[in-house]
Amino acid sequence: MTIQNPVVRTQVIGDPAIRNSAAAVSGEPRDERRPHIVAVGTAVPPTSYTQQELLEKFHVRDPRVRSLFLSGSIERRNLVLPPTGPDGVPLVESQGELLRKHTRGGLAMGREAIDRCLDQAGARRSDVRYLCCVSSTGFLSPGFSALLIKDLGLAHDCARLDVVGMGCNAGLNALTAVAGWAATHPGELALMVCIEACSAAYVFDGSMRTSVVNSLFGDGAAALGVVAPGDDGPAAREGPALLRFSSHIIPEAAGAMRYDWDDDQGKFSFFLDPQVPYVVGAHAETALSRLLGGAGLRRSHIAHWIVHSGGKKVIDSVRLNLGLSRHDMRHTFSVLRDHGNLSSGSFAFSYKRLAAEGAVAPGDFGVLMTMGPGSTIELALVRW
C-alpha cells in the first residue's frame, strides 16, 4: 500500500491554546474559560470471556485462527454472544437480529455510562444540555441521542448530535464538536457518549478476514462530561482543559479500515487491511508534530499519553514511531488486555484509568490519540 499526501486539519477551541512555547512551559496561568473534561463514566455488558473460552465456545480448531486469538495481548472481552443451538455452537444471527442487539445493548450500556459520568460530576440528568452519541456498530433512526433523551428523561430541549459510522477514531471527532458547543454555552453540561456493541457487528464465516476482527473487538460504552466555566463561577475542573484538536487524514488508505455490506453473508462486516498498523505508525509522528508545533510544544513536554487500544500491532507501531515507552502507554495496553478494542470509546476507558491513578499534576500536558477509517489519526492536546 502506497500512502502519500495526507490531508491535515487543526482546530483550536476558544482563544489560541498557547501563546508561545516559553509561556506554555513556564506555567503561565491558563485560560480558565476553556472547556474542561469534568467527569467520565464507562460501562460494559455483564458477560465476559477469555480468548480461550471464545475459541472453545465457537468450536474453532483452525490453528491460524487460534493463533490470532491467543497472540494479540487480549485476555478478556465483554460480549453479548448469540444463543447456542442444539449442536452446542452459537446460532447465526440475521442482520435484523444484530441491529436489535445493537439497539438494545447500546441503550443499556449508554444509560449506565451516562449515569456513572453524572454521578462523578455531581450532576443530575436534568443538567445535561447537549448530548452527542457516537456509534459505528449499527445503524438506526432515530439515533441513540433521541432514544437516550427519551429513556433517561432528559430535557426535551436538550441539543443533540449523532456521529455514526466514523469508526474507532470517532470519539475525538465527536469530542471536537462537544468542546465547540461547550465553549459557546459556558456553564452548561455537554456529554459525549461512545456506544459500541461490537458483538452486534460480527460475521462468523471461518475466514481469516473475519477472524482478525472477531479476535479483537469488545462491547463497551464511555461518557465524558465537558463544561466551560460560566460567569457565575468556575465549574468543577479536576479534569484537563481541551486546548487543541487536530486531524491527519490519509485518503490513499480510505479502504484500509471499513465496515460495509458483505453480499455473501447478507450483513455488514468489518474489514481491516493487514497493513493498517504500519500505515498508522508511519504517519503518527507527522500528525503529532503538527498538533504540538501549533502550540509551541515538543514531545518532551507531554507527560501523559492516552492512545486508542487498536490492537497489539497498532499500539506497538505507534509507540515505536513516537519513541514512547510501554509505561507511557500502560493504560492503552491494559484496556486492550481487559476489554479488547472498544472502538470509539477505547481512549475514554484509558483516560478513566489515568484519572483514577492520581499521577497527573496541575500544568501537565497530555495527548489523546485515536485512529480509524479514513484512514485518519485524530489528536487532542489537553492540560490539567
PDB file of C-alpha atoms in Angstrom, residues 47-58 69-70 74-79 81 214-215 337-338:
ATOM      1  CA  THR A  47     -20.793 -11.284  30.361  1.00  0.00           C
ATOM      2  CA  SER A  48     -17.032 -11.596  29.860  1.00  0.00           C
ATOM      3  CA  TYR A  49     -14.989 -14.264  28.075  1.00  0.00           C
ATOM      4  CA  THR A  50     -11.340 -15.157  27.812  1.00  0.00           C
ATOM      5  CA  GLN A  51      -9.952 -15.669  24.321  1.00  0.00           C
ATOM      6  CA  GLN A  52      -9.621 -19.383  25.040  1.00  0.00           C
ATOM      7  CA  GLU A  53     -13.263 -19.587  26.135  1.00  0.00           C
ATOM      8  CA  LEU A  54     -14.381 -17.959  22.903  1.00  0.00           C
ATOM      9  CA  LEU A  55     -12.396 -20.422  20.810  1.00  0.00           C
ATOM     10  CA  GLU A  56     -13.989 -23.341  22.644  1.00  0.00           C
ATOM     11  CA  LYS A  57     -17.471 -21.861  22.566  1.00  0.00           C
ATOM     12  CA  PHE A  58     -17.343 -21.498  18.769  1.00  0.00           C
ATOM     13  CA  PHE A  69      -6.927 -15.097  19.280  1.00  0.00           C
ATOM     14  CA  LEU A  70      -4.143 -16.131  21.614  1.00  0.00           C
ATOM     15  CA  ILE A  74      -6.027  -9.632  24.881  1.00  0.00           C
ATOM     16  CA  GLU A  75      -7.042 -11.686  27.906  1.00  0.00           C
ATOM     17  CA  ARG A  76     -10.771 -10.986  28.174  1.00  0.00           C
ATOM     18  CA  ARG A  77     -13.594  -9.210  26.347  1.00  0.00           C
ATOM     19  CA  ASN A  78     -17.146  -8.282  27.333  1.00  0.00           C
ATOM     20  CA  LEU A  79     -19.530  -9.561  24.651  1.00  0.00           C
ATOM     21  CA  LEU A  81     -22.999 -13.720  22.262  1.00  0.00           C
ATOM     22  CA  ASN A 214     -13.532 -11.475  15.721  1.00  0.00           C
ATOM     23  CA  SER A 215     -10.332 -11.819  17.750  1.00  0.00           C
ATOM     24  CA  ARG A 337      -5.840  -6.667  27.794  1.00  0.00           C
ATOM     25  CA  ASP A 338      -9.057  -6.384  29.810  1.00  0.00           C
TER      26      ASP A 338
END
